[in-house]
């Protein structure tokens, strides 16, 4: 079976970049990305490609190349479903905020709505591809809905989880470590559907990197991969606290253990805590699934990854309060960075949100600078927590356009995102503009601490003892 028309439901951080790359690499396939969010689709169609709704290095150039040729963004969901032989479902699957499984299970209402819409509209056979991250055995539910509410057409359900990381999405899509395709390996139709999707990817991905598995393995592999990655970050963050108490340096530890080929160097960077829309949500979902099978030890094991991450964010804020003589009330704290990592404008579950919330509890004034995140997003993130009134948030939190401006007259600077530009700041000028003693809290381990101490800053870095010009090695977080 040769695919000529692809529809992707969901024009978000996964649907947009993934489909742009498929369109780029498969010019013979028409790719239509649809969404119910009209504003988002309008932004994808903005004449100036720099205004597309997602910031990802390299993405705007691909959109420029393919949009209007074989890449289309539209709100006409029914039409795109009808025309496609292959439909990716790439809608959001957030943690449930209500009812059974609240705060843990994945909310599958958007997935189910897509299935019902496809069933209503489709008049020809379709391959449905789960691109969203889903609980194991969701394909069964999808098949049930499609077969029972459809127009008698045949559906094949595939699982094709996405492993891209934000900030490097295009690189990850161009050169994926692997493509995973799960399907009904036991039937001829199932194998044909899998082959059709393999052929799409084979336009640019070497065949040996395209794995085919049964559908349940594919669904569960995605949750497992995210759990393992997040677990590494929580593991190194656990060691960072021990480092602060003992004088060991977490960077040196990461390097030392990462050179062991059995451990490897990636995902060993200690930080203020992992964020992003996936890690926490997917681990909570895994914990919920394990619990639902009565596997309490399995659930507790993975839940600890989240507990450690929450602790890391909380103790970063607590350390700021403690170091600033146990009060930050009315003090100005400059936040460098708000996004959950560099090179993205995504702020979902960003550590900065929670650190800011803890500091607002202490009545701090916060001035934020992030090169890619808009002020309205920062306010929306804080308001969504519902812990402080909108009035208070607008009174205490300011958003500015440069790092230097954020740091002016500040008592302390906190690095929350590892944007490259923060490394190259004129730190002497920053120091001159700040109140003294001038404190820096590096939540990302990116600054040249030796240099900053020489300038006169008192520096506090995750996983290292406090340093200042006078007291180059005085453990402080330890006490
Ligand atoms: P997102 O919120 O950025 O995008 C989802 C889009 O789906 C939204 O624009 C929403 O309006 C749209 N949508 C929801 N219901 C719809 C419907 N019925 N019809 C049409 N459009 C609808 O989410 P995302 O970050 O792209 O994530 C999508 C999925 O991919 C999630 O399951 C996520 O876990 C998974 N995933 C995300 C990443 C990542 O880096 N963000 C990586 C891998 C996997
Ligand atoms: C993650 C997975 O990496 C990706 O495969 C999946 O498809 C979606 O979820 P993403 O959340 O976009 O991707 O970014 P990632 O690079 O994994 O970073 C997640 C968080 O962990 C960020 O806040 C990052 O700053 C933090 N992190 C990552 C660390 O603190 N230390 C590290 O060593 C690596």
Coordinates of C-alpha atoms and ligand atoms in Angstrom, one line a residue:
X1 CA 0.0 0.0 0.0
X2 CA 1.4 3.4 -1.0
X3 CA 0.4 6.4 1.2
X4 CA -0.5 9.5 -0.8
X5 CA -2.3 11.6 1.8
X6 CA -1.5 11.9 5.5
X7 CA -3.7 13.7 8.1
X8 CA -2.3 14.6 11.5
X9 CA -4.8 15.6 14.2
X10 CA -3.0 17.9 16.6
X11 CA -0.7 20.8 15.5
X12 CA 1.3 20.9 18.7
X13 CA 4.9 20.4 19.6
X14 CA 4.8 16.9 18.2
X15 CA 2.3 17.1 15.3
X16 CA 3.8 20.3 13.8
X17 CA 7.5 19.4 13.7
X18 CA 7.0 15.7 12.9
X19 CA 4.7 16.4 10.0
X20 CA 6.9 19.2 8.7
X21 CA 9.8 16.7 8.5
X22 CA 7.6 14.0 6.9
X23 CA 6.5 16.5 4.3
X24 CA 10.1 17.7 3.7
X25 CA 11.4 14.1 3.3
X26 CA 8.4 12.7 1.3
X27 CA 7.5 15.4 -1.3
X28 CA 5.2 12.9 -3.0
X29 CA 2.9 12.7 0.1
X30 CA 0.4 15.4 0.9
X31 CA 0.5 16.1 4.7
X32 CA -2.3 18.0 6.3
X33 CA -2.0 19.0 10.0
X34 CA -5.4 19.9 11.5
X35 CA -6.3 21.3 14.9
X36 CA -9.4 22.7 16.6
X37 CA -7.3 25.6 17.9
X38 CA -7.9 28.2 15.2
X39 CA -5.3 30.6 16.6
X40 CA -2.7 27.9 16.5
X41 CA -3.5 27.0 12.9
X42 CA -3.5 30.7 11.9
X43 CA 0.0 31.0 13.4
X44 CA 1.2 28.0 11.5
X45 CA -0.1 29.7 8.3
X46 CA 1.4 33.1 9.2
X47 CA 3.1 34.6 6.1
X48 CA 6.2 35.3 8.2
X49 CA 7.5 31.8 9.1
X50 CA 9.2 33.3 12.1
X51 CA 5.7 33.6 13.6
X52 CA 4.9 29.9 13.6
X53 CA 3.6 29.0 17.1
X54 CA 6.5 26.7 18.1
X55 CA 10.1 27.7 18.4
X56 CA 12.5 24.9 17.4
X57 CA 15.8 25.5 15.8
X58 CA 15.5 24.6 12.1
X59 CA 11.8 24.3 12.0
X60 CA 10.8 27.6 10.4
X61 CA 13.1 26.8 7.4
X62 CA 11.4 23.5 6.8
X63 CA 8.0 25.0 7.1
X64 CA 9.0 27.6 4.6
X65 CA 10.2 24.9 2.2
X66 CA 7.2 22.6 2.4
X67 CA 4.2 24.7 3.3
X68 CA 1.8 25.2 0.4
X69 CA 3.7 22.5 -1.6
X70 CA 2.8 19.3 0.3
X71 CA 2.4 20.6 3.9
X72 CA -0.9 22.2 4.9
X73 CA -2.2 23.5 8.2
X74 CA -6.0 23.6 8.5
X75 CA -9.0 23.6 10.8
X76 CA -11.0 21.5 8.4
X77 CA -10.6 18.3 10.4
X78 CA -13.4 16.3 8.7
X79 CA -12.0 17.0 5.2
X80 CA -8.5 16.0 6.1
X81 CA -9.7 12.8 7.8
X82 CA -11.8 11.9 4.7
X83 CA -8.9 12.4 2.3
X84 CA -6.2 10.6 4.1
X85 CA -5.2 6.9 4.0
X86 CA -3.1 7.3 7.1
X87 CA -4.1 9.4 10.1
X88 CA -1.7 10.3 13.0
X89 CA -3.4 11.2 16.3
X90 CA -1.1 13.6 18.0
X91 CA -3.4 15.4 20.4
X92 CA -2.5 16.1 24.0
X93 CA -2.8 13.5 26.7
X94 CA -2.4 15.5 29.9
X95 CA -2.7 14.2 33.5
X96 CA -6.3 13.9 34.6
X97 CA -7.5 16.8 36.8
X98 CA -10.8 15.2 37.8
X99 CA -12.5 12.0 38.8
X100 CA -10.9 8.5 39.0
X101 CA -7.1 8.7 38.5
X102 CA -7.1 12.4 39.2
X103 CA -3.5 13.7 39.3
X104 CA -2.1 10.5 37.9
X105 CA -3.9 8.8 35.0
X106 CA -3.6 10.2 31.4
X107 CA -6.7 12.0 30.3
X108 CA -7.8 10.3 27.1
X109 CA -10.8 12.4 26.3
X110 CA -9.1 14.1 23.4
X111 CA -8.0 10.8 22.0
X112 CA -11.5 9.4 22.2
X113 CA -13.0 12.4 20.6
X114 CA -10.6 11.9 17.6
X115 CA -11.6 8.3 17.4
X116 CA -15.3 9.2 17.3
X117 CA -14.8 11.9 14.8
X118 CA -12.8 9.6 12.5
X119 CA -15.5 6.9 12.8
X120 CA -18.2 9.4 11.9
X121 CA -16.4 10.8 8.9
X122 CA -14.4 8.0 7.3
X123 CA -15.8 6.3 4.2
X124 CA -12.7 4.5 3.2
X125 CA -10.2 2.2 5.0
X126 CA -7.8 4.0 7.3
X127 CA -4.6 3.3 9.1
X128 CA -4.8 5.1 12.5
X129 CA -1.4 5.9 14.1
X130 CA -1.1 6.6 17.8
X131 CA 1.5 9.3 17.8
X132 CA 0.5 10.7 21.2
X133 CA 2.0 9.0 24.3
X134 CA -0.7 6.6 25.6
X135 CA -1.2 4.1 28.3
X136 CA -0.5 0.5 27.3
X137 CA -3.6 -1.1 25.7
X138 CA -5.1 2.1 24.4
X139 CA -5.1 0.7 20.9
X140 CA -7.7 -1.8 22.0
X141 CA -10.0 1.0 23.1
X142 CA -9.5 2.9 19.9
X143 CA -10.2 -0.2 17.8
X144 CA -13.4 -0.8 19.8
X145 CA -14.7 2.7 19.3
X146 CA -13.8 2.8 15.6
X147 CA -15.3 -0.7 14.9
X148 CA -18.5 -0.1 16.8
X149 CA -19.3 3.5 15.8
X150 CA -17.9 3.5 12.2
X151 CA -19.3 3.2 8.8
X152 CA -18.2 -0.4 8.3
X153 CA -14.8 0.6 6.9
X154 CA -11.6 -1.2 8.1
X155 CA -9.2 0.3 10.6
X156 CA -5.7 -0.8 11.4
X157 CA -4.3 0.7 14.6
X158 CA -0.6 1.3 14.9
X159 CA 1.4 2.7 17.7
X160 CA 4.3 5.0 16.6
X161 CA 5.4 6.9 19.7
X162 CA 7.5 10.0 19.2
X163 CA 10.9 10.2 20.9
X164 CA 11.9 13.8 19.9
X165 CA 13.1 16.1 22.6
X166 CA 12.1 19.8 22.4
X167 CA 14.9 22.1 21.5
X168 CA 16.5 19.4 19.3
X169 CA 13.3 18.2 17.6
X170 CA 14.4 18.7 14.0
X171 CA 17.8 17.0 14.6
X172 CA 16.0 14.2 16.4
X173 CA 13.5 13.8 13.6
X174 CA 16.1 13.9 10.9
X175 CA 18.4 11.4 12.6
X176 CA 16.3 9.4 15.1
X177 CA 18.0 6.7 17.2
X178 CA 15.1 4.5 16.2
X179 CA 11.6 4.6 14.8
X180 CA 9.2 2.3 16.7
X181 CA 6.1 0.9 15.0
X182 CA 3.8 -1.4 16.8
X183 CA 0.9 -3.1 15.2
X184 CA -1.1 -6.3 14.7
X185 CA 1.8 -8.5 13.8
X186 CA -0.4 -11.6 13.7
X187 CA -2.6 -10.5 10.7
X188 CA -1.8 -9.9 7.1
X189 CA -3.7 -6.5 7.2
X190 CA -1.8 -5.5 10.3
X191 CA 1.6 -6.3 8.7
X192 CA 0.6 -4.4 5.5
X193 CA -0.3 -1.3 7.6
X194 CA 2.9 -1.5 9.4
X195 CA 4.8 -1.8 6.2
X196 CA 3.0 1.3 4.8
X197 CA 4.3 3.3 7.7
X198 CA 7.7 1.8 7.6
X199 CA 7.9 2.9 3.9
X200 CA 7.1 6.5 4.9
X201 CA 10.0 6.7 7.4
X202 CA 12.3 4.7 5.1
X203 CA 12.5 7.7 2.8
X204 CA 15.1 9.0 5.2
X205 CA 15.7 6.6 8.1
X206 CA 17.9 3.6 7.6
X207 CA 15.8 0.4 7.6
X208 CA 17.7 -1.2 10.5
X209 CA 16.7 1.7 12.7
X210 CA 13.0 1.1 12.1
X211 CA 11.8 -1.4 14.7
X212 CA 8.5 -3.2 14.4
X213 CA 6.9 -4.8 17.5
X214 CA 3.6 -5.8 18.8
X215 CA 1.4 -2.9 19.7
X216 CA 1.5 -3.2 23.4
X217 CA 5.3 -3.3 23.5
X218 CA 5.4 -0.2 21.4
X219 CA 2.9 1.7 23.7
X220 CA 4.8 0.6 26.8
X221 CA 8.2 1.3 25.4
X222 CA 7.4 5.0 25.2
X223 CA 6.5 5.3 28.9
X224 CA 9.5 3.2 29.8
X225 CA 11.9 5.3 27.8
X226 CA 10.7 8.5 29.5
X227 CA 10.7 6.9 33.0
X228 CA 14.3 5.7 32.5
X229 CA 15.5 9.2 31.3
X230 CA 13.8 11.0 34.1
X231 CA 15.1 8.5 36.6
X232 CA 18.7 9.3 35.6
X233 CA 18.0 13.0 36.2
X234 CA 16.5 12.3 39.6
X235 CA 19.3 10.0 40.4
X236 CA 22.0 12.6 39.7
X237 CA 19.9 15.3 41.5
X238 CA 19.8 13.0 44.5
X239 CA 23.6 12.9 44.4
X240 CA 23.7 16.7 44.0
X241 CA 22.3 17.2 47.5
X242 CA 24.8 14.8 49.0
X243 CA 27.6 16.7 47.1
X244 CA 26.5 19.9 48.7
X245 CA 26.9 18.3 52.1
X246 CA 30.2 16.6 51.5
X247 CA 32.2 19.0 49.3
X248 CA 32.1 16.6 46.3
X249 CA 31.3 18.2 43.0
X250 CA 28.4 16.7 41.1
X251 CA 29.9 17.7 37.7
X252 CA 33.0 15.7 38.5
X253 CA 30.8 12.8 39.6
X254 CA 28.7 12.9 36.3
X255 CA 31.9 12.8 34.3
X256 CA 33.4 10.0 36.3
X257 CA 30.4 7.7 36.1
X258 CA 29.4 8.8 32.6
X259 CA 32.8 7.5 31.3
X260 CA 31.7 4.0 32.3
X261 CA 30.4 2.7 29.0
X262 CA 27.7 0.8 30.9
X263 CA 26.3 4.0 32.3
X264 CA 27.0 6.5 29.5
X265 CA 27.3 10.3 29.7
X266 CA 23.8 11.5 28.8
X267 CA 21.1 12.7 31.1
X268 CA 23.5 13.1 34.0
X269 CA 23.3 16.8 34.2
X270 CA 22.3 17.9 37.6
X271 CA 19.7 20.7 37.6
X272 CA 17.0 22.5 39.5
X273 CA 14.7 19.7 38.4
X274 CA 13.3 18.3 35.2
X275 CA 10.3 19.9 33.5
X276 CA 8.5 19.6 30.2
X277 CA 5.2 18.2 29.3
X278 CA 6.3 14.5 29.2
X279 CA 8.4 13.2 32.1
X280 CA 6.1 13.9 35.0
X281 CA 2.9 13.1 33.1
X282 CA 4.2 9.8 31.7
X283 CA 5.7 8.6 35.0
X284 CA 2.5 9.4 36.8
X285 CA 0.7 7.5 34.2
X286 CA 3.0 4.5 34.6
X287 CA 2.5 4.6 38.3
X288 CA -1.2 4.6 37.8
X289 CA -1.1 1.7 35.4
X290 CA 1.1 -0.3 37.8
X291 CA -1.3 0.4 40.7
X292 CA -4.3 -0.6 38.6
X293 CA -2.7 -4.0 38.2
X294 CA -2.0 -4.1 42.0
X295 CA 1.8 -3.8 41.4
X296 CA 2.4 -1.5 44.3
X297 CA 6.2 -1.9 44.6
X298 CA 6.5 -1.1 40.9
X299 CA 4.4 2.0 41.3
X300 CA 6.3 3.1 44.4
X301 CA 9.6 2.6 42.7
X302 CA 8.8 5.0 39.8
X303 CA 6.9 7.5 42.0
X304 CA 10.1 8.2 43.8
X305 CA 11.5 9.8 40.6
X306 CA 8.8 12.5 40.9
X307 CA 9.2 12.9 44.6
X308 CA 12.9 13.5 44.2
X309 CA 12.2 16.0 41.4
X310 CA 9.7 18.0 43.5
X311 CA 12.2 18.0 46.3
X312 CA 14.9 19.4 44.0
X313 CA 12.7 22.4 43.0
X314 CA 11.6 23.1 46.5
X315 CA 15.1 23.0 48.0
X316 CA 16.4 25.3 45.3
X317 CA 13.9 27.9 46.4
X318 CA 14.5 27.2 50.1
X319 CA 18.2 27.6 49.6
X320 CA 17.6 31.1 48.1
X321 CA 15.6 32.1 51.1
X322 CA 18.1 30.7 53.6
X323 CA 21.1 32.2 51.9
X324 CA 19.4 35.7 51.7
X325 CA 19.4 35.8 55.5
X326 CA 16.2 33.8 55.8
X327 CA 13.9 36.4 54.2
X328 CA 13.2 37.4 50.6
X329 CA 10.2 39.4 51.5
X330 CA 10.2 42.5 49.3
X331 CA 13.6 41.5 47.8
X332 CA 14.1 41.4 44.1
X333 CA 15.1 38.1 42.6
X334 CA 16.1 38.0 38.9
X335 CA 15.1 34.9 37.1
X336 CA 17.2 34.1 34.0
X337 CA 15.1 31.7 32.0
X338 CA 11.6 30.4 32.3
X339 CA 11.3 27.7 29.6
X340 CA 11.8 24.1 30.9
X341 CA 15.0 23.8 28.9
X342 CA 16.9 25.9 26.4
X343 CA 16.0 26.3 22.7
X344 CA 12.3 26.0 23.2
X345 CA 9.5 28.4 24.1
X346 CA 7.6 25.6 25.9
X347 CA 7.1 26.2 29.6
X348 CA 5.0 23.2 30.6
X349 CA 6.0 21.9 34.0
X350 CA 9.1 24.2 33.9
X351 CA 11.0 24.2 37.2
X352 CA 10.9 28.0 37.1
X353 CA 7.2 28.0 37.7
X354 CA 7.5 26.1 40.9
X355 CA 10.5 27.9 42.2
X356 CA 8.7 31.2 41.5
X357 CA 5.6 29.9 43.4
X358 CA 7.7 29.0 46.4
X359 CA 9.4 32.4 46.4
X360 CA 6.0 34.2 46.0
X361 CA 4.9 32.3 49.2
X362 CA 7.8 34.2 50.8
X363 CA 6.7 37.5 49.3
X364 CA 9.6 37.9 47.0
X365 CA 9.5 40.2 44.0
X366 CA 10.5 38.4 40.8
X367 CA 11.8 39.8 37.5
X368 CA 11.9 37.3 34.7
X369 CA 13.9 37.3 31.5
X370 CA 13.6 34.5 29.0
X371 CA 14.7 35.0 25.3
X372 CA 11.7 33.0 23.9
X373 CA 8.9 33.0 26.4
X374 CA 6.3 35.7 26.3
X375 CA 5.1 37.6 29.4
X376 CA 1.5 36.4 29.0
X377 CA 2.7 32.8 29.1
X378 CA 4.6 33.5 32.4
X379 CA 1.6 35.0 34.0
X380 CA -0.7 32.3 32.7
X381 CA 1.7 29.6 34.2
X382 CA 1.6 31.2 37.6
X383 CA -2.1 31.8 37.5
X384 CA -2.8 28.2 36.6
X385 CA -1.3 27.1 39.9
X386 CA -4.2 28.9 41.7
X387 CA -1.9 29.6 44.7
X388 CA -1.7 33.4 44.4
X389 CA -4.2 35.8 43.1
X390 CA -3.8 37.3 39.6
X391 CA -3.4 40.7 41.3
X392 CA -0.6 39.5 43.5
X393 CA 1.2 37.8 40.6
X394 CA 1.0 40.9 38.4
X395 CA 2.2 43.1 41.4
X396 CA 5.1 40.8 42.3
X397 CA 6.2 39.4 39.0
X398 CA 7.7 41.6 36.2
X399 CA 8.8 40.4 32.8
X400 CA 11.6 42.2 31.0
X401 CA 13.4 42.1 27.6
X402 CA 17.0 41.7 28.6
X403 CA 19.0 39.8 31.2
X404 CA 20.8 42.9 32.3
X405 CA 17.5 44.7 32.9
X406 CA 16.3 41.7 35.0
X407 CA 19.3 41.8 37.2
X408 CA 19.4 45.6 37.8
X409 CA 19.0 46.4 41.5
X410 CA 18.4 42.7 42.3
X411 CA 19.4 41.0 45.5
X412 CA 20.0 37.7 43.7
X413 CA 20.1 36.2 40.3
X414 CA 18.8 32.6 39.8
X415 CA 19.5 30.7 36.6
X416 CA 16.5 28.6 35.8
X417 CA 17.1 27.7 32.1
X418 CA 20.4 26.9 30.5
X419 CA 20.1 29.4 27.6
X420 CA 23.6 29.8 26.1
X421 CA 23.4 33.6 26.2
X422 CA 23.5 33.5 30.1
X423 CA 27.0 32.1 29.9
X424 CA 28.2 35.0 27.8
X425 CA 26.6 37.8 29.8
X426 CA 28.8 40.7 30.9
X427 CA 28.8 39.5 34.5
X428 CA 30.9 42.4 35.7
X429 CA 28.2 44.8 34.5
X430 CA 25.5 42.7 36.1
X431 CA 27.4 42.7 39.4
X432 CA 27.9 46.5 39.3
X433 CA 24.1 46.9 38.9
X434 CA 23.1 44.6 41.7
X435 CA 22.7 45.2 45.4
X436 CA 25.5 43.8 47.6
X437 CA 26.3 41.2 48.6
X438 CA 25.3 40.0 45.1
X439 CA 24.1 36.4 45.0
X440 CA 24.0 34.0 42.1
X441 CA 22.1 30.7 42.2
X442 CA 23.0 28.6 39.3
X443 CA 20.2 26.0 38.9
X444 CA 21.7 24.6 35.7
X445 CA 25.4 24.4 36.4
X446 CA 26.3 26.5 33.4
X447 CA 28.2 29.5 34.8
X448 CA 31.9 30.0 35.3
X449 CA 31.7 30.1 39.0
X450 CA 35.4 30.7 39.6
X451 CA 35.1 33.9 37.4
X452 CA 31.9 35.0 39.2
X453 CA 33.5 34.6 42.6
X454 CA 36.5 36.7 41.4
X455 CA 34.1 39.4 40.4
X456 CA 32.6 39.4 43.9
X457 CA 29.5 37.3 43.6
X458 CA 28.5 34.9 46.3
X459 CA 27.6 31.8 44.2
X460 CA 25.6 28.8 45.0
X461 CA 25.4 26.0 42.4
X462 CA 23.4 22.8 42.4
X463 CA 25.7 20.0 43.6
X464 CA 28.5 22.2 44.8
X465 CA 29.4 23.9 48.0
X466 CA 28.9 27.7 48.1
X467 CA 31.7 29.9 46.8
X468 CA 32.6 33.5 47.4
X469 CA 35.8 35.5 47.0
X470 CA 36.6 35.3 50.7
X471 CA 35.3 31.8 51.4
X472 CA 36.1 29.8 48.3
X473 CA 35.0 26.5 49.8
X474 CA 32.5 27.1 52.5
X475 CA 29.7 24.5 52.5
X476 CA 26.5 26.3 53.1
X477 CA 23.5 24.3 51.8
X478 CA 24.8 21.6 54.0
X479 CA 23.8 23.3 57.2
Ligands
LIG1 P1 0.2 20.0 22.3 O1 -0.7 20.4 23.4 O2 1.3 20.9 22.0 O3 -0.6 19.8 21.0 C1 -1.8 19.0 20.9 C2 -2.8 19.7 20.0 O4 -3.9 18.8 19.8 C3 -3.3 21.0 20.5 O5 -3.0 22.1 19.6 C4 -4.9 20.8 20.6 O6 -5.6 21.9 20.2 C5 -5.0 19.7 19.6 N1 -6.3 18.9 19.8 C6 -6.8 18.3 20.9 N2 -7.9 17.7 20.7 C7 -8.2 17.8 19.3 C8 -9.2 17.4 18.5 N3 -10.2 16.6 18.9 N4 -9.1 17.7 17.2 C9 -8.1 18.4 16.7 N5 -7.1 18.9 17.5 C10 -7.1 18.6 18.7 O7 0.8 18.6 22.7 P2 2.2 17.9 22.2 O8 3.3 18.4 23.1 O9 2.3 18.1 20.8 O10 1.9 16.4 22.6 C11 1.1 15.6 21.9 C12 1.3 14.2 22.3 O11 2.6 13.8 22.0 C13 1.1 13.9 23.8 O12 0.5 12.7 24.0 C14 2.5 13.9 24.3 O13 2.7 13.1 25.5 C15 3.3 13.3 23.2 N6 4.7 13.7 23.1 C16 5.1 14.9 23.3 C17 6.4 15.3 23.2 C18 6.9 16.7 23.4 O14 8.1 16.9 23.4 N7 6.0 17.7 23.5 C19 7.4 14.3 22.8 C20 6.9 13.0 22.5 C21 5.6 12.7 22.7
LIG2 C1 11.6 14.1 26.7 C2 12.3 12.9 26.1 O1 13.7 13.2 26.2 C3 11.9 12.7 24.7 O2 12.5 11.5 24.2 C4 10.4 12.5 24.7 O3 9.9 12.3 23.4 C5 9.7 13.7 25.3 O4 10.2 13.9 26.7 P1 11.8 16.8 26.5 O5 11.0 16.8 27.7 O6 11.4 17.6 25.3 O7 12.0 15.3 26.0 O8 13.3 17.2 26.8 P2 14.5 16.5 27.6 O9 15.8 16.9 26.9 O10 14.3 15.1 27.8 O11 14.5 17.3 29.0 C6 13.5 17.1 30.0 C7 13.9 17.8 31.2 O12 15.0 17.2 31.9 C8 14.3 19.3 31.0 O13 13.8 20.1 32.0 C9 15.8 19.2 31.1 O14 16.4 20.5 31.5 C10 16.0 18.2 32.2 N1 17.3 17.5 32.1 C11 17.6 16.7 31.0 C12 18.2 17.6 33.2 O15 17.9 18.3 34.2 N2 19.4 17.0 33.1 C13 19.7 16.2 32.0 O16 20.8 15.6 32.1 C14 18.8 16.1 31.0

